[in-house]
């Protein structure tokens, strides 16, 4: 297993192997990723959504690598900053629950686009 997907999106969990699925919030996903980065995992895809509108999605899927020998400080800084930015943006506006099905599909499409960019890593 080269990479792992951390997600709370049931469509992603159904479609892919090597998934760590949780029924938690996006913030809980980001915190789980942070904990794994501090254990030596590295980010393969960015932990924040692709746009401000997607930041209010109730779903997030992020690709991480299997653990390395040491902490990648750049990746630790990225995930820490991502958690701060997520909290700052969502403190004044809540998650958009009305469009859950659309957000599931968009999150899946974004994940598939990340795979297309990293194609050699998934074969």
JSON list of C-alpha atoms in Angstrom, two decimals:
[
{"chain": "A", "resi": 1, "resn": "UNK", "atom": "CA", "xyz": [0.00, 0.00, 0.00]},
{"chain": "A", "resi": 2, "resn": "UNK", "atom": "CA", "xyz": [1.58, 3.24, -1.18]},
{"chain": "A", "resi": 3, "resn": "UNK", "atom": "CA", "xyz": [-1.07, 5.77, -0.19]},
{"chain": "A", "resi": 4, "resn": "UNK", "atom": "CA", "xyz": [-4.13, 6.09, 2.01]},
{"chain": "A", "resi": 5, "resn": "UNK", "atom": "CA", "xyz": [-7.26, 8.18, 1.55]},
{"chain": "A", "resi": 6, "resn": "UNK", "atom": "CA", "xyz": [-8.62, 9.86, 4.66]},
{"chain": "A", "resi": 7, "resn": "UNK", "atom": "CA", "xyz": [-12.29, 10.68, 4.09]},
{"chain": "A", "resi": 8, "resn": "UNK", "atom": "CA", "xyz": [-15.73, 11.18, 5.51]},
{"chain": "A", "resi": 9, "resn": "UNK", "atom": "CA", "xyz": [-17.32, 10.78, 2.06]},
{"chain": "A", "resi": 10, "resn": "UNK", "atom": "CA", "xyz": [-19.21, 7.48, 1.71]},
{"chain": "A", "resi": 11, "resn": "UNK", "atom": "CA", "xyz": [-18.91, 7.60, -2.12]},
{"chain": "A", "resi": 12, "resn": "UNK", "atom": "CA", "xyz": [-15.12, 7.63, -1.81]},
{"chain": "A", "resi": 13, "resn": "UNK", "atom": "CA", "xyz": [-15.15, 4.84, 0.77]},
{"chain": "A", "resi": 14, "resn": "UNK", "atom": "CA", "xyz": [-17.28, 2.68, -1.54]},
{"chain": "A", "resi": 15, "resn": "UNK", "atom": "CA", "xyz": [-15.15, 3.27, -4.63]},
{"chain": "A", "resi": 16, "resn": "UNK", "atom": "CA", "xyz": [-11.57, 2.98, -3.37]},
{"chain": "A", "resi": 17, "resn": "UNK", "atom": "CA", "xyz": [-9.42, 0.63, -1.35]},
{"chain": "A", "resi": 18, "resn": "UNK", "atom": "CA", "xyz": [-6.90, 1.78, 1.24]},
{"chain": "A", "resi": 19, "resn": "UNK", "atom": "CA", "xyz": [-9.40, 4.19, 2.80]},
{"chain": "A", "resi": 20, "resn": "UNK", "atom": "CA", "xyz": [-9.57, 5.38, 6.37]},
{"chain": "A", "resi": 21, "resn": "UNK", "atom": "CA", "xyz": [-13.23, 6.36, 6.62]},
{"chain": "A", "resi": 22, "resn": "UNK", "atom": "CA", "xyz": [-14.81, 8.20, 9.49]},
{"chain": "A", "resi": 23, "resn": "UNK", "atom": "CA", "xyz": [-18.26, 9.61, 10.04]},
{"chain": "A", "resi": 24, "resn": "UNK", "atom": "CA", "xyz": [-16.73, 12.77, 11.48]},
{"chain": "A", "resi": 25, "resn": "UNK", "atom": "CA", "xyz": [-16.71, 16.38, 10.37]},
{"chain": "A", "resi": 26, "resn": "UNK", "atom": "CA", "xyz": [-14.23, 18.00, 8.00]},
{"chain": "A", "resi": 27, "resn": "UNK", "atom": "CA", "xyz": [-12.44, 19.49, 11.01]},
{"chain": "A", "resi": 28, "resn": "UNK", "atom": "CA", "xyz": [-12.12, 16.00, 12.53]},
{"chain": "A", "resi": 29, "resn": "UNK", "atom": "CA", "xyz": [-10.69, 14.76, 9.20]},
{"chain": "A", "resi": 30, "resn": "UNK", "atom": "CA", "xyz": [-8.11, 17.55, 9.24]},
{"chain": "A", "resi": 31, "resn": "UNK", "atom": "CA", "xyz": [-7.16, 16.77, 12.85]},
{"chain": "A", "resi": 32, "resn": "UNK", "atom": "CA", "xyz": [-6.77, 13.06, 12.01]},
{"chain": "A", "resi": 33, "resn": "UNK", "atom": "CA", "xyz": [-4.52, 14.00, 9.08]},
{"chain": "A", "resi": 34, "resn": "UNK", "atom": "CA", "xyz": [-2.48, 16.27, 11.36]},
{"chain": "A", "resi": 35, "resn": "UNK", "atom": "CA", "xyz": [-2.00, 13.44, 13.83]},
{"chain": "A", "resi": 36, "resn": "UNK", "atom": "CA", "xyz": [-0.88, 11.11, 11.04]},
{"chain": "A", "resi": 37, "resn": "UNK", "atom": "CA", "xyz": [1.52, 13.71, 9.60]},
{"chain": "A", "resi": 38, "resn": "UNK", "atom": "CA", "xyz": [3.16, 13.95, 13.03]},
{"chain": "A", "resi": 39, "resn": "UNK", "atom": "CA", "xyz": [3.55, 10.16, 12.93]},
{"chain": "A", "resi": 40, "resn": "UNK", "atom": "CA", "xyz": [5.54, 10.44, 9.67]},
{"chain": "A", "resi": 41, "resn": "UNK", "atom": "CA", "xyz": [2.85, 10.29, 6.99]},
{"chain": "A", "resi": 42, "resn": "UNK", "atom": "CA", "xyz": [3.13, 12.84, 4.19]},
{"chain": "A", "resi": 43, "resn": "UNK", "atom": "CA", "xyz": [0.50, 14.79, 2.30]},
{"chain": "A", "resi": 44, "resn": "UNK", "atom": "CA", "xyz": [-0.05, 13.73, -1.29]},
{"chain": "A", "resi": 45, "resn": "UNK", "atom": "CA", "xyz": [-3.04, 16.01, -1.89]},
{"chain": "A", "resi": 46, "resn": "UNK", "atom": "CA", "xyz": [-3.72, 19.33, -0.20]},
{"chain": "A", "resi": 47, "resn": "UNK", "atom": "CA", "xyz": [-5.89, 19.13, 2.93]},
{"chain": "A", "resi": 48, "resn": "UNK", "atom": "CA", "xyz": [-7.98, 22.22, 2.10]},
{"chain": "A", "resi": 49, "resn": "UNK", "atom": "CA", "xyz": [-10.77, 22.33, -0.44]},
{"chain": "A", "resi": 50, "resn": "UNK", "atom": "CA", "xyz": [-10.18, 23.64, -3.93]},
{"chain": "A", "resi": 51, "resn": "UNK", "atom": "CA", "xyz": [-12.30, 26.76, -3.52]},
{"chain": "A", "resi": 52, "resn": "UNK", "atom": "CA", "xyz": [-13.90, 28.90, -0.86]},
{"chain": "A", "resi": 53, "resn": "UNK", "atom": "CA", "xyz": [-17.34, 27.49, -1.70]},
{"chain": "A", "resi": 54, "resn": "UNK", "atom": "CA", "xyz": [-16.05, 23.92, -1.23]},
{"chain": "A", "resi": 55, "resn": "UNK", "atom": "CA", "xyz": [-14.68, 24.92, 2.16]},
{"chain": "A", "resi": 56, "resn": "UNK", "atom": "CA", "xyz": [-18.26, 24.75, 3.43]},
{"chain": "A", "resi": 57, "resn": "UNK", "atom": "CA", "xyz": [-18.76, 21.22, 2.12]},
{"chain": "A", "resi": 58, "resn": "UNK", "atom": "CA", "xyz": [-19.48, 18.60, 4.79]},
{"chain": "A", "resi": 59, "resn": "UNK", "atom": "CA", "xyz": [-17.13, 16.17, 2.97]},
{"chain": "A", "resi": 60, "resn": "UNK", "atom": "CA", "xyz": [-13.38, 16.07, 2.50]},
{"chain": "A", "resi": 61, "resn": "UNK", "atom": "CA", "xyz": [-11.03, 13.44, 1.11]},
{"chain": "A", "resi": 62, "resn": "UNK", "atom": "CA", "xyz": [-7.25, 13.76, 1.33]},
{"chain": "A", "resi": 63, "resn": "UNK", "atom": "CA", "xyz": [-4.51, 11.44, 0.09]},
{"chain": "A", "resi": 64, "resn": "UNK", "atom": "CA", "xyz": [-1.56, 10.76, 2.36]},
{"chain": "A", "resi": 65, "resn": "UNK", "atom": "CA", "xyz": [1.47, 8.53, 1.91]},
{"chain": "A", "resi": 66, "resn": "UNK", "atom": "CA", "xyz": [2.44, 5.63, 4.11]},
{"chain": "A", "resi": 67, "resn": "UNK", "atom": "CA", "xyz": [4.74, 6.67, 6.98]},
{"chain": "A", "resi": 68, "resn": "UNK", "atom": "CA", "xyz": [8.33, 7.74, 6.40]},
{"chain": "A", "resi": 69, "resn": "UNK", "atom": "CA", "xyz": [11.20, 7.56, 8.85]},
{"chain": "A", "resi": 70, "resn": "UNK", "atom": "CA", "xyz": [10.86, 11.14, 10.03]},
{"chain": "A", "resi": 71, "resn": "UNK", "atom": "CA", "xyz": [8.46, 14.05, 10.25]},
{"chain": "A", "resi": 72, "resn": "UNK", "atom": "CA", "xyz": [8.14, 16.24, 7.17]},
{"chain": "A", "resi": 73, "resn": "UNK", "atom": "CA", "xyz": [8.08, 19.71, 8.77]},
{"chain": "A", "resi": 74, "resn": "UNK", "atom": "CA", "xyz": [6.72, 21.39, 5.63]},
{"chain": "A", "resi": 75, "resn": "UNK", "atom": "CA", "xyz": [3.73, 19.01, 5.60]},
{"chain": "A", "resi": 76, "resn": "UNK", "atom": "CA", "xyz": [3.20, 19.57, 9.32]},
{"chain": "A", "resi": 77, "resn": "UNK", "atom": "CA", "xyz": [3.10, 23.31, 8.72]},
{"chain": "A", "resi": 78, "resn": "UNK", "atom": "CA", "xyz": [0.66, 22.88, 5.81]},
{"chain": "A", "resi": 79, "resn": "UNK", "atom": "CA", "xyz": [-1.80, 20.81, 7.84]},
{"chain": "A", "resi": 80, "resn": "UNK", "atom": "CA", "xyz": [-1.56, 23.09, 10.89]},
{"chain": "A", "resi": 81, "resn": "UNK", "atom": "CA", "xyz": [-2.20, 26.16, 8.72]},
{"chain": "A", "resi": 82, "resn": "UNK", "atom": "CA", "xyz": [-5.05, 24.34, 6.98]},
{"chain": "A", "resi": 83, "resn": "UNK", "atom": "CA", "xyz": [-6.78, 23.66, 10.28]},
{"chain": "A", "resi": 84, "resn": "UNK", "atom": "CA", "xyz": [-6.42, 27.31, 11.28]},
{"chain": "A", "resi": 85, "resn": "UNK", "atom": "CA", "xyz": [-7.75, 28.55, 7.93]},
{"chain": "A", "resi": 86, "resn": "UNK", "atom": "CA", "xyz": [-10.65, 26.10, 8.04]},
{"chain": "A", "resi": 87, "resn": "UNK", "atom": "CA", "xyz": [-11.62, 27.22, 11.54]},
{"chain": "A", "resi": 88, "resn": "UNK", "atom": "CA", "xyz": [-11.34, 30.91, 10.62]},
{"chain": "A", "resi": 89, "resn": "UNK", "atom": "CA", "xyz": [-13.55, 30.54, 7.55]},
{"chain": "A", "resi": 90, "resn": "UNK", "atom": "CA", "xyz": [-16.16, 28.31, 9.15]},
{"chain": "A", "resi": 91, "resn": "UNK", "atom": "CA", "xyz": [-16.45, 30.36, 12.34]},
{"chain": "A", "resi": 92, "resn": "UNK", "atom": "CA", "xyz": [-18.62, 32.89, 10.52]},
{"chain": "A", "resi": 93, "resn": "UNK", "atom": "CA", "xyz": [-20.45, 30.47, 8.24]},
{"chain": "A", "resi": 94, "resn": "UNK", "atom": "CA", "xyz": [-21.59, 26.93, 8.87]},
{"chain": "A", "resi": 95, "resn": "UNK", "atom": "CA", "xyz": [-21.39, 23.82, 6.72]},
{"chain": "A", "resi": 96, "resn": "UNK", "atom": "CA", "xyz": [-23.81, 23.67, 3.79]},
{"chain": "A", "resi": 97, "resn": "UNK", "atom": "CA", "xyz": [-25.92, 20.60, 4.60]},
{"chain": "A", "resi": 98, "resn": "UNK", "atom": "CA", "xyz": [-28.62, 21.31, 2.00]},
{"chain": "A", "resi": 99, "resn": "UNK", "atom": "CA", "xyz": [-26.43, 20.16, -0.89]},
{"chain": "A", "resi": 100, "resn": "UNK", "atom": "CA", "xyz": [-24.83, 17.08, 0.67]},
{"chain": "A", "resi": 101, "resn": "UNK", "atom": "CA", "xyz": [-25.29, 14.81, -2.37]},
{"chain": "A", "resi": 102, "resn": "UNK", "atom": "CA", "xyz": [-23.71, 17.37, -4.70]},
{"chain": "A", "resi": 103, "resn": "UNK", "atom": "CA", "xyz": [-20.79, 17.86, -2.32]},
{"chain": "A", "resi": 104, "resn": "UNK", "atom": "CA", "xyz": [-20.22, 14.08, -2.18]},
{"chain": "A", "resi": 105, "resn": "UNK", "atom": "CA", "xyz": [-19.93, 13.94, -5.96]},
{"chain": "A", "resi": 106, "resn": "UNK", "atom": "CA", "xyz": [-17.71, 17.02, -6.19]},
{"chain": "A", "resi": 107, "resn": "UNK", "atom": "CA", "xyz": [-15.37, 15.68, -3.50]},
{"chain": "A", "resi": 108, "resn": "UNK", "atom": "CA", "xyz": [-15.12, 12.39, -5.40]},
{"chain": "A", "resi": 109, "resn": "UNK", "atom": "CA", "xyz": [-14.37, 14.23, -8.67]},
{"chain": "A", "resi": 110, "resn": "UNK", "atom": "CA", "xyz": [-11.66, 16.30, -6.99]},
{"chain": "A", "resi": 111, "resn": "UNK", "atom": "CA", "xyz": [-10.11, 13.16, -5.54]},
{"chain": "A", "resi": 112, "resn": "UNK", "atom": "CA", "xyz": [-10.14, 11.49, -8.96]},
{"chain": "A", "resi": 113, "resn": "UNK", "atom": "CA", "xyz": [-8.43, 14.58, -10.41]},
{"chain": "A", "resi": 114, "resn": "UNK", "atom": "CA", "xyz": [-5.73, 14.28, -7.73]},
{"chain": "A", "resi": 115, "resn": "UNK", "atom": "CA", "xyz": [-5.27, 10.63, -8.75]},
{"chain": "A", "resi": 116, "resn": "UNK", "atom": "CA", "xyz": [-4.88, 11.65, -12.38]},
{"chain": "A", "resi": 117, "resn": "UNK", "atom": "CA", "xyz": [-2.05, 14.00, -11.37]},
{"chain": "A", "resi": 118, "resn": "UNK", "atom": "CA", "xyz": [-0.38, 11.31, -9.24]},
{"chain": "A", "resi": 119, "resn": "UNK", "atom": "CA", "xyz": [-1.09, 8.42, -11.62]},
{"chain": "A", "resi": 120, "resn": "UNK", "atom": "CA", "xyz": [2.30, 6.76, -11.31]},
{"chain": "A", "resi": 121, "resn": "UNK", "atom": "CA", "xyz": [1.92, 6.45, -7.54]},
{"chain": "A", "resi": 122, "resn": "UNK", "atom": "CA", "xyz": [-1.30, 4.40, -7.80]},
{"chain": "A", "resi": 123, "resn": "UNK", "atom": "CA", "xyz": [-0.16, 1.61, -10.11]}
]
